Short mmCIF file of C-alpha atoms and ligand atoms in Angstrom, two decimals:
data_model
loop_
_atom_site.label_atom_id
_atom_site.label_comp_id
_atom_site.label_asym_id
_atom_site.label_seq_id
_atom_site.Cartn_x
_atom_site.Cartn_y
_atom_site.Cartn_z
CA MET B 1199 -66.57 111.51 -74.35
CA LYS B 1200 -66.25 109.52 -77.56
CA ILE B 1201 -65.61 111.61 -80.65
CA GLU B 1202 -66.45 110.49 -84.16
CA VAL B 1203 -65.83 112.40 -87.34
CA THR B 1204 -67.96 111.59 -90.32
CA GLY B 1205 -68.61 112.61 -93.92
CA THR B 1206 -72.16 111.31 -93.71
CA GLY B 1207 -74.80 114.01 -94.19
CA PRO B 1208 -75.84 115.45 -90.80
CA LEU B 1209 -79.46 114.34 -91.25
CA GLU B 1210 -78.35 110.77 -91.79
CA VAL B 1211 -76.26 110.59 -88.60
CA ASP B 1212 -77.65 108.40 -85.88
CA ALA B 1213 -77.93 110.72 -82.86
CA SER B 1214 -80.65 111.88 -80.49
CA VAL B 1215 -79.84 115.56 -80.94
CA LEU B 1216 -78.72 117.26 -84.16
CA ALA B 1217 -77.04 120.64 -83.72
CA VAL B 1218 -76.94 122.97 -86.71
CA PRO B 1219 -75.06 126.27 -86.74
CA VAL B 1220 -77.01 128.96 -88.58
CA PHE B 1221 -75.90 132.30 -89.97
CA GLU B 1222 -78.04 135.41 -89.68
CA GLY B 1223 -80.58 135.50 -92.49
CA ASP B 1224 -80.44 131.75 -93.16
CA ALA B 1225 -83.80 131.36 -91.43
CA ALA B 1226 -85.49 134.01 -93.54
CA ASP B 1227 -84.00 132.63 -96.74
CA PRO B 1228 -83.44 128.93 -96.03
CA LYS B 1229 -80.49 127.30 -97.79
CA GLY B 1230 -78.41 124.16 -97.43
CA ILE B 1231 -79.00 121.96 -94.44
CA PHE B 1232 -81.43 124.43 -92.88
CA ALA B 1233 -83.66 124.20 -95.96
CA GLU B 1234 -83.35 120.41 -95.99
CA ILE B 1235 -84.47 120.08 -92.38
CA ASP B 1236 -87.21 122.63 -92.93
CA ARG B 1237 -88.54 120.58 -95.86
CA ARG B 1238 -88.50 117.36 -93.83
CA LEU B 1239 -90.37 119.12 -91.04
CA GLY B 1240 -92.92 120.51 -93.48
CA GLY B 1241 -91.84 124.12 -93.09
CA HIS B 1242 -91.98 123.93 -89.31
CA LEU B 1243 -88.34 124.95 -88.80
CA ALA B 1244 -88.58 128.28 -90.60
CA SER B 1245 -91.90 129.12 -88.98
CA ALA B 1246 -90.62 128.24 -85.50
CA ALA B 1247 -87.57 130.44 -86.11
CA THR B 1248 -89.82 133.36 -87.03
CA GLU B 1249 -92.15 132.77 -84.11
CA GLU B 1250 -89.30 132.53 -81.58
CA ASP B 1251 -87.48 135.47 -83.15
CA PHE B 1252 -84.45 133.31 -83.89
CA GLN B 1253 -82.31 135.17 -86.43
CA GLY B 1254 -79.00 133.38 -86.12
CA LYS B 1255 -77.31 136.08 -84.05
CA THR B 1256 -74.21 134.91 -82.16
CA GLY B 1257 -75.26 133.07 -79.03
CA GLN B 1258 -78.91 132.57 -80.07
CA VAL B 1259 -80.28 129.06 -79.57
CA LEU B 1260 -83.51 127.43 -80.72
CA SER B 1261 -84.52 123.90 -79.79
CA ILE B 1262 -87.16 122.07 -81.83
CA ARG B 1263 -88.72 118.61 -81.51
CA THR B 1264 -88.78 116.67 -84.76
CA LEU B 1265 -91.75 114.38 -83.91
CA GLY B 1266 -90.39 111.35 -85.72
CA LYS B 1267 -89.66 113.15 -88.98
CA LEU B 1268 -85.88 113.01 -88.52
CA LYS B 1269 -83.47 110.48 -87.04
CA ALA B 1270 -82.70 112.96 -84.27
CA SER B 1271 -85.58 113.64 -81.90
CA ARG B 1272 -84.45 117.22 -81.46
CA VAL B 1273 -82.78 119.86 -83.64
CA LEU B 1274 -80.79 122.64 -82.04
CA LEU B 1275 -80.22 125.76 -84.10
CA LEU B 1276 -77.23 127.82 -83.00
CA GLY B 1277 -76.58 131.37 -84.18
CA LEU B 1278 -73.15 132.20 -85.66
CA GLY B 1279 -73.78 135.84 -86.66
CA LYS B 1280 -73.49 137.34 -90.13
CA ARG B 1281 -72.74 135.13 -93.13
CA GLU B 1282 -71.13 137.86 -95.26
CA GLY B 1283 -67.39 137.82 -94.60
CA ALA B 1284 -67.71 134.86 -92.23
CA GLU B 1285 -64.86 133.08 -94.02
CA ARG B 1286 -62.67 135.99 -92.90
CA VAL B 1287 -64.32 136.99 -89.60
CA LEU B 1288 -64.56 133.53 -88.01
CA PRO B 1289 -60.85 132.67 -88.43
CA LEU B 1290 -59.94 136.13 -87.08
CA ALA B 1291 -62.09 135.41 -84.03
CA GLY B 1292 -60.36 132.07 -83.47
CA PHE B 1293 -63.70 130.41 -84.36
CA GLU B 1294 -64.98 131.43 -80.94
CA PRO B 1295 -68.64 131.83 -82.05
CA LEU B 1296 -68.56 128.24 -83.31
CA ARG B 1297 -66.84 127.02 -80.12
CA LEU B 1298 -69.52 128.79 -78.05
CA ALA B 1299 -72.26 127.26 -80.20
CA ALA B 1300 -70.82 123.77 -79.75
CA GLY B 1301 -70.62 124.43 -76.01
CA ASP B 1302 -74.28 125.44 -75.84
CA ALA B 1303 -75.24 122.39 -77.91
CA ALA B 1304 -73.38 119.95 -75.65
CA ARG B 1305 -74.65 121.53 -72.44
CA LEU B 1306 -78.27 121.63 -73.63
CA ALA B 1307 -78.12 118.12 -75.07
CA GLN B 1308 -76.65 116.81 -71.82
CA LYS B 1309 -79.21 118.65 -69.67
CA GLY B 1310 -81.96 117.12 -71.80
CA GLY B 1311 -80.59 113.65 -71.11
CA ALA B 1312 -79.20 113.00 -74.61
CA THR B 1313 -76.22 110.68 -74.85
CA ARG B 1314 -75.29 111.18 -78.50
CA LEU B 1315 -74.98 114.57 -80.20
CA ALA B 1316 -74.38 115.24 -83.89
CA PHE B 1317 -72.94 118.61 -84.86
CA ALA B 1318 -72.98 119.83 -88.45
CA SER B 1319 -69.95 121.90 -89.42
CA PRO B 1320 -70.74 125.28 -91.01
CA ARG B 1321 -68.64 124.26 -94.05
CA LEU B 1322 -66.63 127.41 -94.71
CA PRO B 1323 -64.35 126.69 -97.64
CA GLY B 1324 -60.86 125.62 -96.61
CA GLN B 1325 -61.60 125.80 -92.87
CA THR B 1326 -62.71 122.25 -92.11
CA ALA B 1327 -59.87 121.38 -89.72
CA HIS B 1328 -60.32 124.63 -87.78
CA GLU B 1329 -64.05 124.07 -87.62
CA ALA B 1330 -63.59 120.54 -86.33
CA ARG B 1331 -61.22 121.78 -83.64
CA ALA B 1332 -63.61 124.49 -82.42
CA ILE B 1333 -66.55 122.08 -82.40
CA VAL B 1334 -64.68 119.41 -80.43
CA GLU B 1335 -63.20 121.89 -77.92
CA GLY B 1336 -66.55 123.61 -77.48
CA ALA B 1337 -68.56 120.43 -77.02
CA LEU B 1338 -66.11 118.80 -74.60
CA LEU B 1339 -65.97 121.97 -72.50
CA GLY B 1340 -69.71 122.59 -72.74
CA ALA B 1341 -70.29 119.17 -71.16
CA TYR B 1342 -67.91 120.02 -68.31
CA ARG B 1343 -69.33 120.01 -64.82
CA PHE B 1344 -67.89 120.16 -61.33
CA ASP B 1345 -70.05 118.09 -59.00
CA ARG B 1346 -67.56 116.07 -57.01
CA TYR B 1347 -68.74 117.66 -53.76
CA LYS B 1348 -72.41 116.87 -54.34
CA THR B 1349 -73.64 113.75 -52.58
CA GLU B 1350 -75.22 111.14 -54.84
CA GLU B 1351 -78.85 112.03 -54.21
CA LYS B 1352 -78.16 115.74 -54.73
CA LYS B 1353 -76.32 115.24 -58.00
CA LYS B 1354 -78.34 116.30 -61.00
CA LYS B 1355 -79.14 113.00 -62.55
CA PRO B 1356 -79.22 113.62 -66.31
CA ARG B 1357 -76.78 111.28 -67.92
CA LEU B 1358 -73.47 112.36 -69.32
CA LEU B 1359 -73.17 113.00 -73.00
CA GLU B 1360 -71.35 109.92 -74.25
CA SER B 1361 -70.52 110.72 -77.83
CA LEU B 1362 -70.13 113.56 -80.25
CA VAL B 1363 -70.38 113.07 -83.99
CA VAL B 1364 -68.86 115.89 -86.04
CA ALA B 1365 -70.41 115.95 -89.50
CA LEU B 1366 -67.93 117.38 -92.02
CA PRO B 1367 -68.13 117.79 -95.80
CA PRO B 1368 -67.78 114.28 -97.29
CA GLY B 1369 -64.21 113.23 -98.10
CA LEU B 1370 -62.54 115.58 -95.61
CA GLU B 1371 -63.28 113.49 -92.54
CA ARG B 1372 -60.26 111.30 -93.21
CA SER B 1373 -57.75 114.10 -93.86
CA LYS B 1374 -54.60 114.20 -91.75
CA GLU B 1375 -55.24 117.84 -90.91
CA VAL B 1376 -58.66 117.07 -89.47
CA LYS B 1377 -57.33 114.14 -87.46
CA GLU B 1378 -54.54 116.26 -85.96
CA SER B 1379 -56.97 119.07 -85.25
CA VAL B 1380 -59.36 116.79 -83.39
CA ALA B 1381 -56.53 115.23 -81.37
CA LEU B 1382 -55.25 118.69 -80.40
CA ALA B 1383 -58.76 119.83 -79.50
CA ARG B 1384 -59.15 116.89 -77.17
CA THR B 1385 -55.87 117.57 -75.34
CA VAL B 1386 -56.63 121.28 -75.10
CA ALA B 1387 -60.12 120.64 -73.70
CA GLN B 1388 -58.74 118.16 -71.17
CA SER B 1389 -56.18 120.73 -70.06
CA VAL B 1390 -58.75 123.52 -69.77
CA ALA B 1391 -60.93 121.16 -67.72
CA TRP B 1392 -57.91 120.34 -65.52
CA ALA B 1393 -57.42 124.06 -64.87
CA ARG B 1394 -61.14 124.52 -64.14
CA ASP B 1395 -61.11 121.64 -61.66
CA ARG B 1396 -58.19 123.15 -59.75
CA VAL B 1397 -59.86 126.58 -59.66
CA ASN B 1398 -63.16 125.07 -58.51
CA GLU B 1399 -61.61 123.03 -55.68
CA PRO B 1400 -62.26 124.64 -52.29
CA PRO B 1401 -59.15 126.10 -50.64
CA LEU B 1402 -59.24 123.53 -47.84
CA HIS B 1403 -58.59 120.87 -50.46
CA LEU B 1404 -56.38 122.89 -52.77
CA THR B 1405 -53.65 124.12 -50.47
CA PRO B 1406 -50.26 125.18 -51.87
CA SER B 1407 -48.83 121.71 -51.26
CA ARG B 1408 -51.83 119.99 -52.87
CA LEU B 1409 -51.52 122.26 -55.90
CA ALA B 1410 -47.86 121.29 -56.12
CA ASP B 1411 -48.81 117.59 -55.86
CA ALA B 1412 -51.33 118.02 -58.68
CA ALA B 1413 -48.70 119.78 -60.78
CA ARG B 1414 -46.19 117.01 -60.14
CA GLU B 1415 -48.72 114.37 -61.14
CA LEU B 1416 -49.62 116.19 -64.36
CA ALA B 1417 -45.95 116.65 -65.23
CA LYS B 1418 -45.10 113.00 -64.56
CA GLU B 1419 -48.00 111.79 -66.71
CA ALA B 1420 -46.97 114.10 -69.55
CA GLY B 1421 -43.30 113.10 -69.32
CA LEU B 1422 -42.18 116.57 -68.21
CA GLN B 1423 -39.48 117.43 -65.72
CA VAL B 1424 -40.75 118.78 -62.43
CA GLU B 1425 -39.17 120.31 -59.36
CA VAL B 1426 -41.00 121.28 -56.17
CA LEU B 1427 -39.30 123.45 -53.55
CA GLY B 1428 -40.47 124.05 -49.96
CA PRO B 1429 -40.08 126.91 -47.45
CA ARG B 1430 -36.41 126.37 -46.64
CA GLU B 1431 -35.41 126.28 -50.29
CA ILE B 1432 -37.50 129.37 -51.02
CA ALA B 1433 -35.69 131.10 -48.16
CA GLY B 1434 -32.40 129.89 -49.66
CA LEU B 1435 -33.38 131.66 -52.89
CA ARG B 1436 -33.86 134.86 -50.82
CA MET B 1437 -37.39 135.40 -52.12
CA GLY B 1438 -38.19 137.89 -49.37
CA MET B 1439 -41.47 139.08 -50.90
CA PHE B 1440 -42.81 135.53 -51.40
CA LEU B 1441 -41.77 134.66 -47.83
CA GLY B 1442 -43.48 137.81 -46.55
CA VAL B 1443 -46.83 136.89 -48.10
CA THR B 1444 -46.81 133.29 -46.85
CA ARG B 1445 -45.93 134.21 -43.23
CA GLY B 1446 -49.53 134.66 -42.05
CA SER B 1447 -50.60 131.20 -43.20
CA ALA B 1448 -50.40 127.83 -41.44
CA GLU B 1449 -49.88 126.18 -44.84
CA GLU B 1450 -46.37 125.77 -46.25
CA PRO B 1451 -45.55 127.52 -49.53
CA ARG B 1452 -44.35 125.67 -52.61
CA LEU B 1453 -42.30 126.77 -55.58
CA VAL B 1454 -43.02 124.61 -58.63
CA LYS B 1455 -41.04 124.40 -61.85
CA ILE B 1456 -42.28 122.26 -64.75
CA SER B 1457 -40.02 121.97 -67.77
CA TRP B 1458 -40.21 120.76 -71.33
CA ILE B 1459 -36.65 120.32 -72.62
CA PRO B 1460 -36.26 119.09 -76.22
CA ARG B 1461 -33.56 116.59 -77.15
CA GLY B 1462 -30.26 117.62 -78.67
CA ALA B 1463 -28.96 121.09 -79.43
CA ALA B 1464 -32.46 122.60 -79.22
CA ALA B 1465 -32.28 122.21 -75.43
CA LYS B 1466 -29.83 125.13 -75.41
CA LYS B 1467 -32.21 127.54 -77.12
CA ALA B 1468 -33.63 130.45 -75.11
CA PRO B 1469 -36.84 129.18 -73.48
CA VAL B 1470 -40.39 130.41 -73.29
CA VAL B 1471 -41.17 130.91 -69.60
CA ILE B 1472 -44.70 131.01 -68.20
CA VAL B 1473 -45.35 132.28 -64.67
CA GLY B 1474 -48.70 131.83 -62.92
CA LYS B 1475 -50.09 133.51 -59.81
CA ALA B 1476 -50.93 130.83 -57.26
CA ILE B 1477 -52.52 132.35 -54.17
CA THR B 1478 -54.63 129.34 -53.15
CA PHE B 1479 -56.68 131.65 -50.96
CA ASP B 1480 -56.52 135.44 -50.75
CA SER B 1481 -58.12 136.71 -47.55
CA GLY B 1482 -56.34 140.00 -48.08
CA GLY B 1483 -54.08 139.31 -45.09
CA LEU B 1484 -54.18 141.97 -42.35
CA SER B 1485 -55.64 144.33 -44.96
CA LEU B 1486 -58.56 141.90 -44.70
CA LYS B 1487 -61.13 141.72 -47.47
CA PRO B 1488 -64.84 142.05 -46.64
CA THR B 1489 -66.74 138.75 -46.98
CA GLU B 1490 -68.25 139.66 -50.37
CA GLY B 1491 -64.77 140.23 -51.77
CA MET B 1492 -63.28 137.15 -50.12
CA VAL B 1493 -65.78 134.52 -51.12
CA ASP B 1494 -64.36 134.04 -54.62
CA MET B 1495 -60.73 134.16 -53.58
CA LYS B 1496 -60.15 130.43 -53.94
CA THR B 1497 -59.87 131.35 -57.63
CA ASP B 1498 -56.74 133.43 -56.99
CA MET B 1499 -54.59 130.59 -58.34
CA ALA B 1500 -56.25 130.55 -61.78
CA GLY B 1501 -53.11 131.90 -63.46
CA ALA B 1502 -51.06 129.01 -62.11
CA ALA B 1503 -53.75 126.49 -63.05
CA ALA B 1504 -53.62 127.74 -66.65
CA ALA B 1505 -49.81 127.77 -66.74
CA ILE B 1506 -49.54 124.20 -65.43
CA ALA B 1507 -52.40 122.89 -67.58
CA ALA B 1508 -50.87 124.40 -70.71
CA MET B 1509 -47.67 122.40 -70.07
CA LYS B 1510 -49.59 119.19 -70.69
CA VAL B 1511 -50.39 120.41 -74.21
CA VAL B 1512 -46.81 121.65 -74.61
CA ALA B 1513 -45.56 118.11 -73.94
CA GLU B 1514 -47.81 116.89 -76.74
CA LEU B 1515 -46.66 119.64 -79.12
CA ALA B 1516 -43.01 118.81 -78.35
CA PRO B 1517 -41.61 122.19 -79.45
CA PRO B 1518 -37.97 122.42 -80.61
CA PHE B 1519 -37.20 124.88 -77.78
CA PRO B 1520 -37.54 124.66 -73.99
CA VAL B 1521 -40.69 125.78 -72.18
CA HIS B 1522 -40.90 126.25 -68.41
CA ALA B 1523 -43.82 126.99 -66.10
CA LEU B 1524 -42.98 128.60 -62.75
CA VAL B 1525 -45.47 128.83 -59.91
CA GLY B 1526 -45.04 130.31 -56.44
CA ALA B 1527 -47.93 128.93 -54.40
CA CYS B 1528 -49.04 130.16 -50.97
CA GLU B 1529 -52.00 131.52 -49.04
CA ASN B 1530 -52.49 135.16 -48.07
CA MET B 1531 -53.74 134.95 -44.48
CA PRO B 1532 -53.85 137.23 -41.43
CA GLY B 1533 -52.24 134.79 -38.94
CA GLY B 1534 -50.22 135.90 -35.93
CA ARG B 1535 -46.99 135.93 -37.89
CA ALA B 1536 -48.50 137.74 -40.87
CA TYR B 1537 -46.58 140.46 -42.70
CA LYS B 1538 -47.87 143.89 -41.83
CA PRO B 1539 -48.60 147.18 -43.48
CA SER B 1540 -45.38 149.23 -43.03
CA ASP B 1541 -43.14 146.14 -43.20
CA ILE B 1542 -40.25 146.39 -45.64
CA LEU B 1543 -39.44 143.24 -47.61
CA ILE B 1544 -36.27 142.52 -49.56
CA ALA B 1545 -36.91 140.95 -52.95
CA ARG B 1546 -34.90 138.22 -54.65
CA ASN B 1547 -33.36 140.86 -56.95
CA GLY B 1548 -32.32 143.03 -53.96
CA LYS B 1549 -34.99 145.72 -54.29
CA THR B 1550 -36.70 146.82 -51.08
CA VAL B 1551 -40.49 147.09 -50.91
CA GLU B 1552 -42.61 148.98 -48.39
CA ILE B 1553 -45.89 147.17 -47.74
CA THR B 1554 -48.79 149.62 -47.77
CA ASN B 1555 -51.50 147.01 -48.37
CA THR B 1556 -51.15 143.30 -47.63
CA ASP B 1557 -53.94 142.61 -50.13
CA ALA B 1558 -51.58 143.51 -52.98
CA GLU B 1559 -49.87 140.16 -52.43
CA GLY B 1560 -49.88 138.62 -55.90
CA ARG B 1561 -47.34 141.07 -57.30
CA LEU B 1562 -44.98 140.29 -54.39
CA VAL B 1563 -44.90 136.55 -55.06
CA LEU B 1564 -44.84 137.09 -58.82
CA GLY B 1565 -42.02 139.64 -58.55
CA ASP B 1566 -39.72 137.15 -56.85
CA VAL B 1567 -40.63 134.31 -59.21
CA LEU B 1568 -40.28 136.52 -62.31
CA ALA B 1569 -36.85 137.76 -61.15
CA TRP B 1570 -35.75 134.17 -60.52
CA GLY B 1571 -37.02 133.04 -63.93
CA VAL B 1572 -35.35 135.88 -65.81
CA GLU B 1573 -32.06 135.40 -63.97
CA THR B 1574 -31.78 131.62 -64.15
CA LEU B 1575 -33.47 130.85 -67.48
CA LYS B 1576 -32.61 133.84 -69.72
CA PRO B 1577 -35.97 133.54 -71.50
CA ALA B 1578 -36.68 134.46 -75.11
CA MET B 1579 -40.06 135.47 -73.74
CA ILE B 1580 -41.60 135.49 -70.27
CA VAL B 1581 -45.40 135.63 -69.89
CA ASP B 1582 -47.23 135.85 -66.58
CA LEU B 1583 -50.90 135.13 -65.94
CA ALA B 1584 -52.43 136.51 -62.79
CA THR B 1585 -55.77 137.30 -61.15
CA LEU B 1586 -54.01 140.48 -60.15
CA THR B 1587 -56.40 143.40 -59.79
CA GLY B 1588 -60.06 144.21 -59.31
CA ALA B 1589 -59.24 147.38 -61.26
CA CYS B 1590 -58.75 145.30 -64.40
CA ILE B 1591 -62.31 144.02 -64.05
CA VAL B 1592 -63.53 147.60 -63.70
CA ALA B 1593 -61.61 148.53 -66.86
CA LEU B 1594 -62.43 145.58 -69.13
CA GLY B 1595 -65.34 143.72 -67.59
CA MET B 1596 -65.68 140.06 -66.68
CA THR B 1597 -64.74 138.45 -69.99
CA THR B 1598 -61.67 140.26 -71.30
CA VAL B 1599 -58.04 139.62 -70.38
CA GLY B 1600 -55.85 142.72 -69.89
CA ALA B 1601 -52.39 142.60 -71.50
CA PHE B 1602 -49.50 144.75 -70.30
CA GLY B 1603 -45.89 145.07 -71.37
CA PRO B 1604 -43.51 146.95 -73.61
CA ASP B 1605 -43.96 147.05 -77.40
CA GLY B 1606 -42.15 144.29 -79.18
CA PRO B 1607 -42.39 140.84 -80.69
CA ALA B 1608 -43.41 139.23 -77.40
CA MET B 1609 -46.47 141.48 -77.04
CA ASP B 1610 -47.33 140.99 -80.72
CA ALA B 1611 -47.04 137.23 -80.37
CA VAL B 1612 -49.22 137.04 -77.24
CA LEU B 1613 -51.97 139.24 -78.73
CA ALA B 1614 -51.93 137.20 -81.95
CA ALA B 1615 -52.07 133.96 -79.96
CA ALA B 1616 -55.03 135.19 -77.90
CA ARG B 1617 -56.87 136.04 -81.13
CA ALA B 1618 -56.13 132.70 -82.71
CA ALA B 1619 -57.32 131.01 -79.52
CA GLY B 1620 -60.55 133.03 -79.41
CA GLU B 1621 -59.73 134.32 -75.90
CA ASP B 1622 -60.78 137.97 -75.76
CA THR B 1623 -57.70 140.00 -74.80
CA TRP B 1624 -57.12 143.74 -74.88
CA ARG B 1625 -53.92 145.68 -74.35
CA LEU B 1626 -53.74 148.30 -71.61
CA PRO B 1627 -50.96 150.88 -71.31
CA LEU B 1628 -48.02 151.21 -68.94
CA THR B 1629 -48.76 154.89 -68.36
CA ASP B 1630 -45.70 156.76 -67.06
CA SER B 1631 -47.61 159.01 -64.67
CA VAL B 1632 -49.17 156.01 -62.90
CA LYS B 1633 -45.72 154.66 -62.02
CA GLU B 1634 -45.40 157.56 -59.54
CA GLU B 1635 -47.99 155.78 -57.40
CA LEU B 1636 -45.33 153.31 -56.31
CA LYS B 1637 -42.80 155.84 -54.96
CA SER B 1638 -41.93 155.16 -51.34
CA ASP B 1639 -40.30 157.43 -48.73
CA VAL B 1640 -38.60 154.59 -46.93
CA ALA B 1641 -37.90 151.87 -49.52
CA ASP B 1642 -37.22 151.49 -53.26
CA LEU B 1643 -40.94 151.18 -53.95
CA LYS B 1644 -44.36 150.57 -52.37
CA ASN B 1645 -46.38 147.46 -53.16
CA ALA B 1646 -49.65 149.33 -53.80
CA GLY B 1647 -50.78 152.61 -55.26
CA THR B 1648 -54.24 154.17 -55.14
CA ARG B 1649 -57.37 152.82 -56.82
CA MET B 1650 -56.77 155.01 -59.84
CA GLY B 1651 -55.14 153.00 -62.61
CA GLY B 1652 -54.78 150.10 -60.19
CA SER B 1653 -54.07 147.47 -62.81
CA ILE B 1654 -51.44 149.72 -64.40
CA SER B 1655 -49.53 150.34 -61.17
CA ALA B 1656 -49.64 146.58 -60.52
CA ALA B 1657 -48.08 145.98 -63.94
CA TRP B 1658 -45.42 148.63 -63.26
CA PHE B 1659 -44.61 146.84 -60.02
CA LEU B 1660 -44.02 143.56 -61.87
CA LYS B 1661 -41.86 145.33 -64.43
CA GLU B 1662 -39.35 146.13 -61.66
CA PHE B 1663 -38.54 142.41 -61.55
CA VAL B 1664 -38.15 141.44 -65.21
CA GLY B 1665 -35.38 143.83 -66.25
CA ASP B 1666 -35.11 143.98 -70.04
CA ALA B 1667 -36.49 140.50 -70.70
CA PRO B 1668 -39.27 140.37 -73.33
CA TRP B 1669 -42.22 140.23 -70.95
CA VAL B 1670 -46.01 140.21 -71.17
CA HIS B 1671 -48.31 140.35 -68.16
CA LEU B 1672 -51.87 139.05 -68.52
CA ASP B 1673 -54.33 140.20 -65.86
CA ILE B 1674 -57.07 137.55 -65.83
CA ALA B 1675 -58.94 138.75 -62.71
CA GLY B 1676 -62.20 139.09 -64.70
CA PRO B 1677 -62.36 136.12 -67.08
CA SER B 1678 -60.79 133.52 -64.74
CA SER B 1679 -64.16 132.63 -63.25
CA THR B 1680 -67.79 133.37 -63.96
CA THR B 1681 -71.25 133.23 -62.42
CA LYS B 1682 -72.97 132.94 -65.81
CA GLU B 1683 -72.86 129.85 -67.98
CA ARG B 1684 -72.42 130.73 -71.62
CA GLY B 1685 -71.42 128.56 -74.56
CA HIS B 1686 -68.55 126.29 -73.51
CA VAL B 1687 -68.03 128.28 -70.29
CA ALA B 1688 -69.51 126.70 -67.16
CA LYS B 1689 -70.11 128.49 -63.86
CA GLY B 1690 -66.94 128.66 -61.77
CA GLY B 1691 -63.38 128.48 -63.06
CA THR B 1692 -63.08 129.00 -66.82
CA GLY B 1693 -59.52 127.82 -67.52
CA VAL B 1694 -58.84 131.07 -69.37
CA GLY B 1695 -55.30 131.44 -70.64
CA VAL B 1696 -54.65 127.80 -71.48
CA ARG B 1697 -55.69 128.23 -75.10
CA THR B 1698 -53.70 131.46 -75.54
CA LEU B 1699 -50.57 129.77 -74.19
CA VAL B 1700 -51.09 126.80 -76.49
CA GLU B 1701 -51.41 129.07 -79.54
CA LEU B 1702 -48.36 131.05 -78.44
CA VAL B 1703 -46.24 127.90 -78.41
CA ARG B 1704 -47.77 126.61 -81.64
CA ALA B 1705 -47.01 129.84 -83.48
CA ARG B 1706 -43.43 129.75 -82.22
CA ILE B 1707 -43.03 126.18 -83.44
CA GLN B 1708 -44.22 127.31 -86.89
CA GLU B 1709 -41.73 130.17 -86.88
CA ASP B 1710 -38.93 127.92 -85.77
CA SER B 1711 -39.51 125.46 -88.59
CA ARG B 1712 -39.68 128.16 -91.29
CA PRO B 1713 -36.45 128.37 -93.29
CA PRO B 1714 -34.48 131.52 -92.37
CA ARG B 1715 -34.96 134.40 -94.79
CA ARG B 1716 -31.91 135.41 -96.76
N1 BES U 740 -56.65 138.64 -56.04
C1 BES U 740 -56.94 140.03 -55.93
C2 BES U 740 -57.51 140.60 -57.23
C3 BES U 740 -58.87 140.12 -57.64
C4 BES U 740 -60.00 140.81 -57.28
C5 BES U 740 -59.00 138.99 -58.44
C6 BES U 740 -61.26 140.37 -57.67
C7 BES U 740 -60.25 138.54 -58.84
C8 BES U 740 -61.37 139.23 -58.46
C9 BES U 740 -55.68 140.80 -55.60
O1 BES U 740 -54.75 140.14 -54.80
C10 BES U 740 -56.08 142.02 -54.86
O2 BES U 740 -56.57 141.88 -53.76
N2 BES U 740 -55.87 143.18 -55.45
C11 BES U 740 -56.20 144.41 -54.85
C12 BES U 740 -55.04 145.35 -55.05
C13 BES U 740 -55.11 146.58 -54.20
C14 BES U 740 -55.01 146.22 -52.74
C15 BES U 740 -53.97 147.50 -54.58
C16 BES U 740 -57.46 144.93 -55.52
O3 BES U 740 -57.65 144.71 -56.73
O4 BES U 740 -58.28 145.53 -54.83
MN1 MN U 741 -55.14 140.40 -52.71
ZN1 ZN U 742 -54.83 138.09 -54.88
#
């Protein structure tokens, strides 16, 4: 999609659809651009808003035909919520309401066959660059669709949105800040779309080796280092848990490492390490899932998709410290050689694990990869993203990421990054009493506890493999995919986590460049 930024008044922009974000109350007491459009339409905008009960609440949308009275043939009003305090509330929310509004606008414009969309910025003082970023990210992602498996005649024909014009306050459209913001937004949206594509691919086409190929291609294009290891090398690393999970599958496992290493002395700094769960299909193994639970399990590699996709943005950000993404990819299948309940596996770090449920496979692969990352890379911070537990969905619902880990700067940084990114994330506790669930009679620990506190026992399991490293675990089982389209989120894979990781690295770059306090 072509992106233009302009200081021309939104009503003067040549576009078939004009999208206008509206705060609550603006319709009742028209001001600014709303009042201007209303006047041109002879009061029709305000009356339509009243009739349709459009108040400007977050997520509300109203579409109106302009019948030749404006350049645009259609005006889309998009609710942003309350105006009071918006200059404080919107930045705190990572401008997510605006990103969602831009997503709705792009999706609706595209569905209606429009090829050129103008979007008026809400013009909060001092926030122009942030607004531009949210609008561009939202619109690019709102226009996302995954239709590569539809045959030509079945493809929904409406044309693709070709250009987006972001209308900013005059004079600011040429600022360096805005230009950088728009460029970043474009890379971020491309990366989120890359993650969505991988999640949406059926498991027949996205096997562990194909995921590794895609990762290698992305890394090469971004100028990142990449290493892909196969079954013999994984065995050489004594990753007994990873090897256990992959046994039941006819597909070979892959261990992928993508690295950003800065030039000079900075290469020696302690790295940020990102680990993503990459079960390309989770049947449950011998603890087989029922069909209803299995049908979405091609998405069980969403953590890895986000980790890899974020590296593309990292390459662009070029931080003055190393960043690595580690991904252990395999299937969890019930083949004849499958690992079995009651098996005991020996982890990379020497711990022994009694298997009580082969469907608790993600933590096994992650445990080995986390231990390897901590041992070989001595990270300043290690963050994992995983579609780990159904229990996390029960706790937080479909749209919130669960964050686990000890108190400390790493946890603070991840929660702050999630906020800045507008990705809803809530911390859950590592409750001591739940750790008991993992006690085994025959090995150092069991791989699964009971249903009670299931996402907490899973997090405790991972903690056995990170030692004292500053570690944060993000359970993305809920928000990694969706059946409802909303704002910039399309049905299917969402690409959740990419934006949080990007903000995490950006904040660390800022910190790094700040002069040390005396
Ligand atoms: N991949 C699933 C978790 C999951 C469930 C992700 C639903 C997305 C949507 C994971 O491997 C799993 O099967 N977890 C089990 C753990 C249990 C066996 C201890 C679960 O949540 O039921
Ligand atoms: Mn499972
Ligand atoms: Zn799984």
